Each structure stands twice: as structure tokens, then as C-alpha cells.
Coordinates of C-alpha atoms in Angstrom, one line a residue:
X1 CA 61.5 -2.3 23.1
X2 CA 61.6 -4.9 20.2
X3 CA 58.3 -6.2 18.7
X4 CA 56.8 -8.5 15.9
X5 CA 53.5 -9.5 14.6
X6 CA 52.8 -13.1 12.8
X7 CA 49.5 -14.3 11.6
X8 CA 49.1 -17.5 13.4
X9 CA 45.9 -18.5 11.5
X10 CA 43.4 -16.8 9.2
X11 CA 41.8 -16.1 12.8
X12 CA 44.6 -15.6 15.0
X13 CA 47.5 -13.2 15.4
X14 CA 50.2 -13.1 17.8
X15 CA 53.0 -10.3 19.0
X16 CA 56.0 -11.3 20.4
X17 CA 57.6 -8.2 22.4
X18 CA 60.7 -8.1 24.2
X19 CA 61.2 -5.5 27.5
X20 CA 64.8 -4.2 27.8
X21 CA 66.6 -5.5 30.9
X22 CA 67.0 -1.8 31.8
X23 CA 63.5 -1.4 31.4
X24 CA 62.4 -4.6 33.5
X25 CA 64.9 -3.2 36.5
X26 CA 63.3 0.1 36.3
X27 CA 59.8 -1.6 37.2
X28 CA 61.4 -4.0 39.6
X29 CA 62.5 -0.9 41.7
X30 CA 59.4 0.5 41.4
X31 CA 57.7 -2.4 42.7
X32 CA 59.9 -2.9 46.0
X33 CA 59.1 1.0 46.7
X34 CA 55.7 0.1 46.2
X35 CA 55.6 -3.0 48.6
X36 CA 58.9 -2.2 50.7
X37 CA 56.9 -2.0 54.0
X38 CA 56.3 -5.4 53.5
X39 CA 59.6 -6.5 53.6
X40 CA 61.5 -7.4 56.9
X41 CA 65.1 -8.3 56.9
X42 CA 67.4 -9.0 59.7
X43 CA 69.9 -5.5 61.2
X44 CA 67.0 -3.0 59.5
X45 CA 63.7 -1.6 61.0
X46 CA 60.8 -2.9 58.6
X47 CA 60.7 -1.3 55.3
X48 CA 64.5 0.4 55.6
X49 CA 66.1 -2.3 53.8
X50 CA 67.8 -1.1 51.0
X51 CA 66.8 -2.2 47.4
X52 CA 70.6 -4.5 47.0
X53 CA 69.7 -6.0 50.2
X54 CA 65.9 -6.7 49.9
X55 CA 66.9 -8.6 46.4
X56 CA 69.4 -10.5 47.7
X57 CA 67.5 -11.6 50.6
X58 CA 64.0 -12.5 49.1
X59 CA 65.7 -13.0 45.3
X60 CA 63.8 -11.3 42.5
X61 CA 60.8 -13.2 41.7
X62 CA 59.7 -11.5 44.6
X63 CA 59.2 -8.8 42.9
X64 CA 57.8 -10.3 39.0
X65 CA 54.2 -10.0 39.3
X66 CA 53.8 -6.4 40.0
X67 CA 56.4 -5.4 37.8
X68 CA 55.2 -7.7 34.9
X69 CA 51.6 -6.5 35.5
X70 CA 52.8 -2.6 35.2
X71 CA 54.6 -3.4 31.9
X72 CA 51.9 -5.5 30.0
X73 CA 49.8 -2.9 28.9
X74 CA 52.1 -0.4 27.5
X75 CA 54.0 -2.4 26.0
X76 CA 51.4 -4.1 24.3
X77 CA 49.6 -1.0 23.6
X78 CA 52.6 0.3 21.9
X79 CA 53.4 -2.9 19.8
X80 CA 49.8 -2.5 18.6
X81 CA 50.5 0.9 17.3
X82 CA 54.1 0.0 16.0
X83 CA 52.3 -2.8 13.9
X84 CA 49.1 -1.4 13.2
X85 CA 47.2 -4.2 14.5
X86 CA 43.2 -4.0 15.2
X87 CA 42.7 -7.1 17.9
X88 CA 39.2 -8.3 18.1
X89 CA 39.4 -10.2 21.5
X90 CA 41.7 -9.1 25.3
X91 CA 45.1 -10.9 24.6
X92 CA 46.3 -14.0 26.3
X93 CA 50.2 -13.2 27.3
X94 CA 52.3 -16.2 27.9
X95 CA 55.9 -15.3 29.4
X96 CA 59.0 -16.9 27.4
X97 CA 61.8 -15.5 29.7
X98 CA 61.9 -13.1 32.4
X99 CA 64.7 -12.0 34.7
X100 CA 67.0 -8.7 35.7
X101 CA 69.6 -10.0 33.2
X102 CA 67.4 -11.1 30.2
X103 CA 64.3 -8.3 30.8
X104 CA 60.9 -9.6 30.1
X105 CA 60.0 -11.2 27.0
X106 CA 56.0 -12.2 26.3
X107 CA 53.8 -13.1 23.5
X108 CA 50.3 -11.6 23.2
X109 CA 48.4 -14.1 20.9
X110 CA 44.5 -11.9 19.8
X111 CA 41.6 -12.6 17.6
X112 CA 42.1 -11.5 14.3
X113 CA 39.0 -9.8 12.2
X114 CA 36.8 -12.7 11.4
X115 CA 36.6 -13.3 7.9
X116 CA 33.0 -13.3 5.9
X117 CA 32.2 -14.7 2.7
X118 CA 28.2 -13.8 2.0
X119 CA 26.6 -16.5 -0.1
X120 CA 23.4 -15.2 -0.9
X121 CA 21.5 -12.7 1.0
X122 CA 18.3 -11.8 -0.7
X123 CA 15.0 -13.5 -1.5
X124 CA 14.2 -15.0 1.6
X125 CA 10.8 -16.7 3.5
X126 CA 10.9 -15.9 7.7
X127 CA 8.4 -15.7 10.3
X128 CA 7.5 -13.0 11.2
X129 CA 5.1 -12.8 14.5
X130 CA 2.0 -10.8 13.9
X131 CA 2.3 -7.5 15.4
X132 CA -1.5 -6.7 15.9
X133 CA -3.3 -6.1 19.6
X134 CA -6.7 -7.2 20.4
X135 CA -8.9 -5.6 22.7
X136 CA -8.4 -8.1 25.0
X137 CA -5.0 -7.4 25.7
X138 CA -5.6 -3.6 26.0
X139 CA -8.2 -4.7 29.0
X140 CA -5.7 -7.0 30.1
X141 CA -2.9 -4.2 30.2
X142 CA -5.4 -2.1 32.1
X143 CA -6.0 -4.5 34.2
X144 CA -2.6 -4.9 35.4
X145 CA -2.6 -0.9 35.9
X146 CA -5.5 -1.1 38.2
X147 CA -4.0 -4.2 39.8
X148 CA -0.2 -2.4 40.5
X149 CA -3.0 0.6 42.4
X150 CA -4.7 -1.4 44.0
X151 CA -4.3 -2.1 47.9
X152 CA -4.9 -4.5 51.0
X153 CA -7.5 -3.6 53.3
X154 CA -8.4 -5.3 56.4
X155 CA -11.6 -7.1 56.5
X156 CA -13.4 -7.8 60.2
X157 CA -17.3 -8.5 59.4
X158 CA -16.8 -11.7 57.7
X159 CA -15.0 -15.3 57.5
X160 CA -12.0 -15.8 54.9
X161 CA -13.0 -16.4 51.2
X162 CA -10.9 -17.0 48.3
X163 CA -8.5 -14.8 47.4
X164 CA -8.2 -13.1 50.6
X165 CA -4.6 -12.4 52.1
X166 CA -4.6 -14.2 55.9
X167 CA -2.1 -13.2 58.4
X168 CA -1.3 -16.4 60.7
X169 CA 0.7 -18.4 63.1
X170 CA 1.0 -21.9 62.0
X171 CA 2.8 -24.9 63.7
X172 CA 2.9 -28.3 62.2
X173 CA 3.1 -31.6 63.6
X174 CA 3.4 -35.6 62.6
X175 CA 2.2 -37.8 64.8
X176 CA 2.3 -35.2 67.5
X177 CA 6.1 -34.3 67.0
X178 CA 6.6 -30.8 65.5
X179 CA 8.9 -31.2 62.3
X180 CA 11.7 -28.3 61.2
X181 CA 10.4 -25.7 58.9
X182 CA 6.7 -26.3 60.0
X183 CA 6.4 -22.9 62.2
X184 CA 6.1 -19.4 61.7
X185 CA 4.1 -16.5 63.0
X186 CA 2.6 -13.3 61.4
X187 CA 2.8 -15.2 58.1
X188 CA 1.3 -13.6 55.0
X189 CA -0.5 -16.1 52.8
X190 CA -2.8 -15.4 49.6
X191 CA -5.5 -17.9 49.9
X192 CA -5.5 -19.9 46.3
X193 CA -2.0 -18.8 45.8
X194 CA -0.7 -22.7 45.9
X195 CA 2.0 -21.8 48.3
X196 CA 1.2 -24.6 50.5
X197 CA 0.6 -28.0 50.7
X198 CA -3.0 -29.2 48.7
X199 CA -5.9 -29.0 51.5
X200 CA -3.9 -26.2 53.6
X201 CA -5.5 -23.1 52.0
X202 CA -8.9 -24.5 51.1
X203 CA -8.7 -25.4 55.1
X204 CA -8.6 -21.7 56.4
X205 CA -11.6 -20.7 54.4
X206 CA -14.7 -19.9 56.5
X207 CA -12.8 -19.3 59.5
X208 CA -12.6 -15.6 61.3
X209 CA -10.2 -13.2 62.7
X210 CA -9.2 -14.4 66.4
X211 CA -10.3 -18.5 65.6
X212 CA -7.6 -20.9 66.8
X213 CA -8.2 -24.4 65.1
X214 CA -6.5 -27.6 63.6
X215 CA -6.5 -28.4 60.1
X216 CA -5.3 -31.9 58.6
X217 CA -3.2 -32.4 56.1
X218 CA -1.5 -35.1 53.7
X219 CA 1.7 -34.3 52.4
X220 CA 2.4 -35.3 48.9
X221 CA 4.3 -38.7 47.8
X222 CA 6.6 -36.4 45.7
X223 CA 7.7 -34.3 48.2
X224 CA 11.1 -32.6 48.2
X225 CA 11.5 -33.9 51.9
X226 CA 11.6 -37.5 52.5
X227 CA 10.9 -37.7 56.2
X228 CA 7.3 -35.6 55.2
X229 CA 6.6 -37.1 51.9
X230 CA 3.0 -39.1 52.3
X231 CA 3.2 -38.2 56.0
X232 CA -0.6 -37.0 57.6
X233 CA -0.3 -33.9 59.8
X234 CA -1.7 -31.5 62.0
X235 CA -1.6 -27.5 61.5
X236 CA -2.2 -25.0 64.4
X237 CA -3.4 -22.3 63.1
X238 CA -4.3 -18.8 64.6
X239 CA -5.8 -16.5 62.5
X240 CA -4.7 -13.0 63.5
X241 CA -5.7 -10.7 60.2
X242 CA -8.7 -10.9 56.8
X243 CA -7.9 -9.1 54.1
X244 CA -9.0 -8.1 50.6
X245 CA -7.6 -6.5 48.0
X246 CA -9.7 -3.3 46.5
X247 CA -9.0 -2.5 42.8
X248 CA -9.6 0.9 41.4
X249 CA -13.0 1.3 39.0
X250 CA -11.9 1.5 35.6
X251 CA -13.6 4.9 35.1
X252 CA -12.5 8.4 33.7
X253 CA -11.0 9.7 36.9
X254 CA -9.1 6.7 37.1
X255 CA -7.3 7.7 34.0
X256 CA -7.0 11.1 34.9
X257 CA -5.1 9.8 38.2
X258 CA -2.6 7.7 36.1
X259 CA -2.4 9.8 32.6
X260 CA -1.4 13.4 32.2
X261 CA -2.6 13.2 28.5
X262 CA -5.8 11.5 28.8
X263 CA -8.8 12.6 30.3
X264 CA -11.3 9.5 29.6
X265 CA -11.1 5.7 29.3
X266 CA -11.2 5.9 25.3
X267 CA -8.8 8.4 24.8
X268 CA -6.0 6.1 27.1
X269 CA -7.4 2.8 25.6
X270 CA -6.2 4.7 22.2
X271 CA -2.8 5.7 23.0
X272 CA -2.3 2.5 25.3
X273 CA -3.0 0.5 22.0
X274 CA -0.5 2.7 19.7
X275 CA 1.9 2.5 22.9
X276 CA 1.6 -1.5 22.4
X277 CA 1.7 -1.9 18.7
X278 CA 4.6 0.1 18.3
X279 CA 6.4 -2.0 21.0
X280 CA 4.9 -5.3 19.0
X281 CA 5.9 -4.1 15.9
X282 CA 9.3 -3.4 17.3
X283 CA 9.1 -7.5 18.4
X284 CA 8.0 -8.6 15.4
X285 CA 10.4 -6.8 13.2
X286 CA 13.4 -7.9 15.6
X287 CA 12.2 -11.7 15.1
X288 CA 12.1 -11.4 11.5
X289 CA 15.5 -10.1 11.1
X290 CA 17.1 -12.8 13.5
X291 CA 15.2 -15.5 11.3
X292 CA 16.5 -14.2 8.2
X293 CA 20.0 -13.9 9.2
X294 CA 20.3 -17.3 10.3
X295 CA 19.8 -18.2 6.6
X296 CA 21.6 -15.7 5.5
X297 CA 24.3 -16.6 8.1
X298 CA 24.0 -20.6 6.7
X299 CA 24.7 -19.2 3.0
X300 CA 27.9 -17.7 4.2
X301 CA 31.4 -18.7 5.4
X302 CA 33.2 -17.9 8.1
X303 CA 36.9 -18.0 9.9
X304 CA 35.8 -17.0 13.6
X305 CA 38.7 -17.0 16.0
X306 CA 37.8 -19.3 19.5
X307 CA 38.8 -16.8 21.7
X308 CA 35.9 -14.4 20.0
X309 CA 33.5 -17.5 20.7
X310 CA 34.6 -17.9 24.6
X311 CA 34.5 -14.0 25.1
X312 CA 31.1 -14.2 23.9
X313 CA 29.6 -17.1 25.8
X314 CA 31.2 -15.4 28.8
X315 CA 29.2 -12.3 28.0
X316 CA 25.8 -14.5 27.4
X317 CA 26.9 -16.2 31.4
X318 CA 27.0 -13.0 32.7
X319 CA 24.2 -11.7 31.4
X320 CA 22.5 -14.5 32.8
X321 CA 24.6 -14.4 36.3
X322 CA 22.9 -10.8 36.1
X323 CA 19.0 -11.5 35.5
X324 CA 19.1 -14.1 38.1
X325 CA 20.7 -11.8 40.4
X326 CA 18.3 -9.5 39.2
X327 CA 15.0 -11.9 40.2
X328 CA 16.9 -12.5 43.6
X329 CA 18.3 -15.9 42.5
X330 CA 21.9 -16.7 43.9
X331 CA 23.6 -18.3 40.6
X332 CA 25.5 -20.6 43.0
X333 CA 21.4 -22.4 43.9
X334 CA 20.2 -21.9 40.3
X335 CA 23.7 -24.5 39.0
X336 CA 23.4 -26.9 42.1
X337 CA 19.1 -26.8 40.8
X338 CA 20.3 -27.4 37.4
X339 CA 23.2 -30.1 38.6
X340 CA 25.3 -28.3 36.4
X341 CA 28.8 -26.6 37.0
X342 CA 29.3 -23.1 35.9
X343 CA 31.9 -25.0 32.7
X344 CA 29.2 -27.3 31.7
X345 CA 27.2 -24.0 31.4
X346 CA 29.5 -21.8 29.6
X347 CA 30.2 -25.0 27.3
X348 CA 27.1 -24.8 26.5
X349 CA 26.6 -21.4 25.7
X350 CA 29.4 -22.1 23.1
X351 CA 26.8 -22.4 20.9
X352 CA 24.7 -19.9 21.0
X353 CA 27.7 -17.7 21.2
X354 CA 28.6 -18.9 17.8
X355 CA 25.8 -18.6 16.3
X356 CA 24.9 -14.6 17.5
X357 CA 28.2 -13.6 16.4
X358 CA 27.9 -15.0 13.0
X359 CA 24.6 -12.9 13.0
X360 CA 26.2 -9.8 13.9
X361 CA 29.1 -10.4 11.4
X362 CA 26.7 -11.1 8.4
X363 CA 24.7 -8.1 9.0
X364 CA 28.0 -6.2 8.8
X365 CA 29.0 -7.7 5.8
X366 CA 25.4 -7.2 4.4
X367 CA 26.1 -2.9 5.0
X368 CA 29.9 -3.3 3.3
X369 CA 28.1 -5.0 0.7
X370 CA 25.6 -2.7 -0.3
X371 CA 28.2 0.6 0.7
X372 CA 25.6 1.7 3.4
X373 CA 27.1 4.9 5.2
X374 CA 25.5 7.2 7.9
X375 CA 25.3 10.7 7.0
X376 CA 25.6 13.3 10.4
X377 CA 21.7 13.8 10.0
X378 CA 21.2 10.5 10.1
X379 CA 23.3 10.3 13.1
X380 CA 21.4 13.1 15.0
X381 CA 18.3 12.0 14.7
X382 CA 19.4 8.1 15.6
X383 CA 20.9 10.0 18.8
X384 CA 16.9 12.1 19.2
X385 CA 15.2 9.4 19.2
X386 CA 17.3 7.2 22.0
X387 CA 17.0 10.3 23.7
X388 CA 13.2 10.7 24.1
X389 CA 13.0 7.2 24.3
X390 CA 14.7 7.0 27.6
X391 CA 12.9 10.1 28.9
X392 CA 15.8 12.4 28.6
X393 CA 17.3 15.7 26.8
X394 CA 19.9 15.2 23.7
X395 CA 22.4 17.0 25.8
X396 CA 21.7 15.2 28.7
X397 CA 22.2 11.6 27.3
X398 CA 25.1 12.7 25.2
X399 CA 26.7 13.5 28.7
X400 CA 26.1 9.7 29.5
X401 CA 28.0 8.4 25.9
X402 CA 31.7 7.7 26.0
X403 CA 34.4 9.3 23.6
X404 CA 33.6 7.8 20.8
X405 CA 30.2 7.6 20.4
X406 CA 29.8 9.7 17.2
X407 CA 31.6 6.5 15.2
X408 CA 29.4 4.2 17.2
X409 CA 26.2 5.4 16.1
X410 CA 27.3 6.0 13.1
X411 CA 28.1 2.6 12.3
X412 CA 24.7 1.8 14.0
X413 CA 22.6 3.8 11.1
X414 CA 24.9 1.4 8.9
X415 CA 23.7 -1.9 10.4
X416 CA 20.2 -0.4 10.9
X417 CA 19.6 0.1 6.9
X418 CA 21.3 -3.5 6.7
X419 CA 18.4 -4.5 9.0
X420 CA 15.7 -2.2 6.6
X421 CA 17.2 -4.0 3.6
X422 CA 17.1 -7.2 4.6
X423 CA 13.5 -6.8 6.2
X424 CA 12.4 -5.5 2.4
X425 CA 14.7 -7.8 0.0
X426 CA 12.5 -11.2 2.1
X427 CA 8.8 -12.4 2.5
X428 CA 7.3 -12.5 6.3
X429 CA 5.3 -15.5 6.8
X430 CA 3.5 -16.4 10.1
X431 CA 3.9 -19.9 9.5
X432 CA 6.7 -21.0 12.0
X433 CA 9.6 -23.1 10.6
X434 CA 8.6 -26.2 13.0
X435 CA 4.6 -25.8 12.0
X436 CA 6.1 -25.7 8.3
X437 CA 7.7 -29.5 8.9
X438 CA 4.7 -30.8 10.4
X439 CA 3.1 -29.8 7.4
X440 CA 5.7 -31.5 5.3
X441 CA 5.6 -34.9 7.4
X442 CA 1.5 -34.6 7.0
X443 CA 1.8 -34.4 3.0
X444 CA 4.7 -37.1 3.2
X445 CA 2.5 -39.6 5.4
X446 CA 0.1 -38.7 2.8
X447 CA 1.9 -40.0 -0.2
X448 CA 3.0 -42.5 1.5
X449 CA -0.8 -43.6 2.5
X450 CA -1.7 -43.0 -1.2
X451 CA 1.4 -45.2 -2.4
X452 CA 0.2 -48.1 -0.1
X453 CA -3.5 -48.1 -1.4
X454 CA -2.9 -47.7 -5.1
X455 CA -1.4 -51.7 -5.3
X456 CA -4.1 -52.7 -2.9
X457 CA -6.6 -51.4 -5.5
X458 CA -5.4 -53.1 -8.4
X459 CA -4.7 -56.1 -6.6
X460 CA -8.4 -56.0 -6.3
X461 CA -9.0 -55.0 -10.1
X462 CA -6.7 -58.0 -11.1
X463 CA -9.0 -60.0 -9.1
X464 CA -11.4 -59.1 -10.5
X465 CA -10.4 -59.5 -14.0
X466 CA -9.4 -62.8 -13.5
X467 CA -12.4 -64.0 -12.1

């Protein structure tokens, strides 16, 4: 195998590597014995045809894209090595020739380390989001405790009141002709949930288990179908089930049911606010940093390789394919909602690609810079505290890290004491950068106010005097 390496750009590299013809015919047998049962030639029982007569009958090409995809990789891999060469981005392979009597010959063009020249880095105002929690939100996060324990139960001694869950049969009708998607039976509904239609809920209210009745209705002008849209109609409704949701007191054997370290309200209102400021402060500190390094990103220069862009904003549109997968949203409806295409998306996301990687690549230059390194206690203890912080044993979630996860976290203790020094070296302000313009345009309206009456005023003076 015959390799070589060029820099392309300050941001690009490409290797050129050339496959022997002895090797290319070495994986073109190997991919006819792979597929030979495929292969059916005239005089020979499916898949007996010998090598000589399958190539001559179905011609090489036949055979190029397993071979080419077998040779790729090792070959690359090994021209890597040859050259020492550290690609920052999956290769794009072009083919320049291929063929039993010329072998393969491909480049490999990669993303070359992007370049970083810090401008300044120190000194800096951000917004930082107060990390304080009020009482309120303790009650609230209580609330939602009791809420997640609480349960349904059925109701018979009295009509339907707000907030009530009815189970119904519904049909609905427009001028006496039942329209699609108006029926359904043993439906669920949370009266003052907004589900329906204005009217429909308030409607049900009063009735009891067993009623049958109508309920009118006016659909709205801005309704998503046309054909109901303003349209009067009729509901037939039969209500089959009343029920009311009963929430937990908020007492001390409450908390002992959900807590095995507290034993009263107080004591759990306590380590539920500790629990909550530590996760705020977390926020808040997290904020601060990414403010920061976008000025410290806009002081500094940068030779950032496309294909490290587009590798990114794939990575931000699949993490986005993922949480609306995630929330039950098919990300084929959530594009044709947005009348966009999945390429207007990604083209978008270009940006904020950018932008996160210039983040990531100052806050590296920020620990070479100041010569941070991670000691192996330092490491440990990084590794302890993931550990307990996903409910598990060191052992156990060392057992879950790949190969190389030693030079990993050690080069996260690097970037987290970039983070701590860049957090110290600037002043947190909980003025946000958008109230902090507002301000400005006040002050410049202002002047400009002040400007406008100062030759009124001596106008008048002059007047004044002349009279």
C-alpha cells in the first residue's frame, strides 16, 4: 500500500492511498464467496459457478462495493498511523480509479485540528441567574409529589364539578349529519382541561352518572377544519363514570411514606431545599460559563473545518429527532407542522453548531493556556462523584466506561478548572444582556429628549431678551 498526506487548508487534510491490484483481487474473491449464491449462470447449479466464469459473465463491478467497503477502513486506518495523522471529523472517500488491473485508488479528505488564537479571556461582566429558592417553590415541588400520589376515585353521590375526570360516549352532529372525528365512547376527559371545543366542558357540569343529554355547541372561526369552522352543533352525550382525584395530606406520615431519611414535614422541606439549590446553583453556574465564553469566544480567532460544523449540526438534529421521539412526536409531523424539510432544519442548525463548538474549543484553549493538568486524585474523585450521582458503585459505573475513559476524565478535570477559572477571573450580573440595551436605548431617548428641549429653552430666553 502507497500513501500520502497534504494539508488542503489550515482546516482540511487529505490522504491519498493506493490499494495494490493484488490486494483489490484478493477482496474481489472474497466478495464473490461471500455473495456466490447469488449468482446464476447458464450450464451450473446456482452458486457453482466458478470465480473466472462468474467475472466474465456479470463483469467486475459486480463485485466493487463489497470489496471497496472491506478495504476502506484498513487502509485508512493504516495510512493514519503511517502519517501520524489525528482527524477531527469521519472522512469523505472519493474513488480516483478502481479496477482488477489498476487496484483501488481513493482519497480520504478529514478535518484537521481547528486552530485557536485567544484574544483576551479575563475580566469579564455575564449574567448569571440567581440561584436562590423561595418557599414557594419548595411547596410547589411538594405539591407535584403529592400530585404524582395521588389517585382517581369514582364519585356516585353527586353531579360533575370542575376538575372532575368524566368518562363518556359522545357523538356529534351539524345540522343533523354526524361529521368524521366527532364520535367516540368510554372517552376520558378532565373537565377544564381545554381539550375541547369552548362551551363543551362547562356543558357537562351538573349532570350525573347514567344522564343522556344534548349539548350545543359553536365551533370556532379559526378552526383547523374548514367544513366545522363557525359551524353550530349538537353533542350526544352519555355520561357513564364521575371522578375525583384525592391528593395525599401533606403531613409527617406522608413524608415518611416517600422519604427514607426524613421523618417530618420540616426535616424533608430542608433537604428538598438543599436538593434544589444545589441543582440551581449547578444552572446558574452552567449559564454563567456559556455567557462568558461567548465573549470570550468573540475575542478569539478561529480556522474551524465545515465538515466539523455539519458533523455537529447533525448531532444537535438528532438530538432533537430524539427528544421528540422521546415526547411521542414523529419528526416526520413535527417538519410538515413546521413547513420545513429536514435540510432547511439542519441548515439552520449550522449556526448554533458553530457557535457551541467555538465554545468548546476556547474553553480548551483557556486550560492549554493556563497549563491546567489533572492529577489521578483528581481523577478519582471526578469518577466518585458521577458515581453517587447516578445512584451507583465506582466499580459498577467504571464497568459502564469504555477503554479509554482514564484520558477522558482526565481531560475533563482540565476543562472543569477552565470552567472554575473563568467563573472567578469575571463579574456575575443578574442584569440580562437584552434588559442591559433597553436600558441603554432609555438613557439614549433620554439625551435625545434633553438635546431637543435645551434650544427650545433658549429660544424662549432669546425671546425674552429681545422683548
Amino acid at each position: 500500500m502507497a500513501s500520502k498526506v497534504e494539508k488542503l487548508d489550515n482546516a482540511n487534510g487529505r490522504l491519498t492511498i493506493e490499494v495494490e491490484p493484488n490486494d483489490f483481487r484478493k477482496a474481489i474473491e472474497e466478495a464473490y464467496h461471500k455473495n456466490r449464491q447469488r449468482f446464476s449462470i447458464p450450464g451450473f447449479r446456482k452458486g457453482k459457478a466458478p470465480f473466472p466464469m462468474v467475472l466474465n459473465y456479470y463483469g467486475e463491478g459486480v463485485f466493487y462495493e463489497d470489496a471497496v467497503d472491506s478495504l476502506l477502513d484498513p487502509h485508512y486506518r493504516k495510512a493514519l498511523e503511517e502519517h501520524e495523522v489525528e482527524p477531527y471529523s469521519r472522512p469523505d472517500v472519493d474513488i480516483l480509479e478502481i479496477g482488477l488491473d489498476k487496484g483501488l485508488i481513493f482519497t480520504a479528505d478529514y478535518a484537521l485540528k481547528p486552530q485557536v488564537r485567544l484574544g483576551n479571556y479575563k475580566g469579564f461582566t455575564a449574567y448569571r441567574p440567581s440561584d436562590s429558592v423561595t418557599d414557594d417553590e419548595i411547596t410547589q415541588a411538594l405539591d407535584a409529589k403529592r400530585f404524582e400520589l395521588s389517585r382517581l376515585v369514582p364519585v356516585t353521590d353527586r353531579p360533575v364539578k370542575e376538575d372532575d375526570h368524566v368518562v363518556i360516549d359522545y357523538e356529534g352532529s351539524v345540522d343533523g349529519v354526524p361529521f368524521d372525528g366527532g364520535k367516540a365512547e368510554n372517552y376520558t376527559l378532565e373537565i377544564g382541561s381545554g381539550q375541547f371545543i369552548p362551551g363543551f366542558e362547562e356543558a357537562i357540569i351538573g349532570h350525573s352518572v347514567g344522564e343522556e343529554f344534548d349539548i350545543d355547541v359553536t365551533f370556532p372561526e379559526e378552526y383547523h377544519s374548514e367544513e366545522l369552522a363557525g359551524k353550530a352543533a349538537v353533542f350526544h352525550i352519555v355520561l357513564h363514570e364521575i371522578k375525583e382525584r384525592q391528593t395525599p395530606e401533606l403531613d409527617d406520615d406522608f413524608i415518611k411514606d416517600i422519604s427514607e431519611d426524613c421523618d417530618t414535614v420540616e426535616e424533608y422541606r430542608k433537604q428538598k431545599r438543599e436538593e434544589m439549590e444545589a441543582e440551581r446553583k449547578r444552572q446558574a453556574d452552567a449559564e454563567f460559563l456559556q455567557r462568558i465564553l461567548e465573549q470570550v469566544a468573540k475575542e478569539a480567532e478561529f480556522e474551524i473545518s465545515d465538515r466539523l460544523v455539519q458533523a455537529e449540526a447533525h448531532r444537535l438534529l438528532d438530538r432533537q429527532r430524539n427528544y421528540m421521539a422521546y415526547n411521542g412526536i414523529p419528526f416526520d409531523y413535527y417538519l410538515q407542522m413546521m413547513g420545513q424539510t429536514e435540510a432547511q432544519v439542519l441548515k439552520e442548525l449550522e449556526t448554533p453548531a458553530l457557535e457551541a463548538i467555538k465554545h468548546d474549543l476556547s474553553l480548551e484553549a483557556v486550560a492549554d493556556a493556563e497549563g491546567f493538568e489533572a492529577s489521578q486524585e483528581e481523577v478519582n474523585e471526578l469518577i466518585e462523584d458521577l458515581a453517587k450521582r447516578n445512584d451507583m458503585e465506582v466499580d459498577e459505573f467504571k464497568s459502564h466506561l469504555g477503554e479509554d475513559y482514564e484520558e477522558q476524565f482526565k481531560e475533563e478535570v482540565r476543562l472543569n478548572k477552565a470552567s472554575d477559572f473563568l467563573r472567578e477571573n469575571s463579574e456575575a450580573t443578574d442584569k440580562l444582556p437584552e434588559d442591559e440595551d433597553e436600558d441603554l436605548e432609555d438613557d439614549a431617548d433620554e439625551e435625545a429628549a434633553e438635546a431637543t428641549d435645551e434650544p427650545a429653552e433658549k429660544a424662549v430666553e432669546d425671546q425674552g431678551e429681545d422683548q
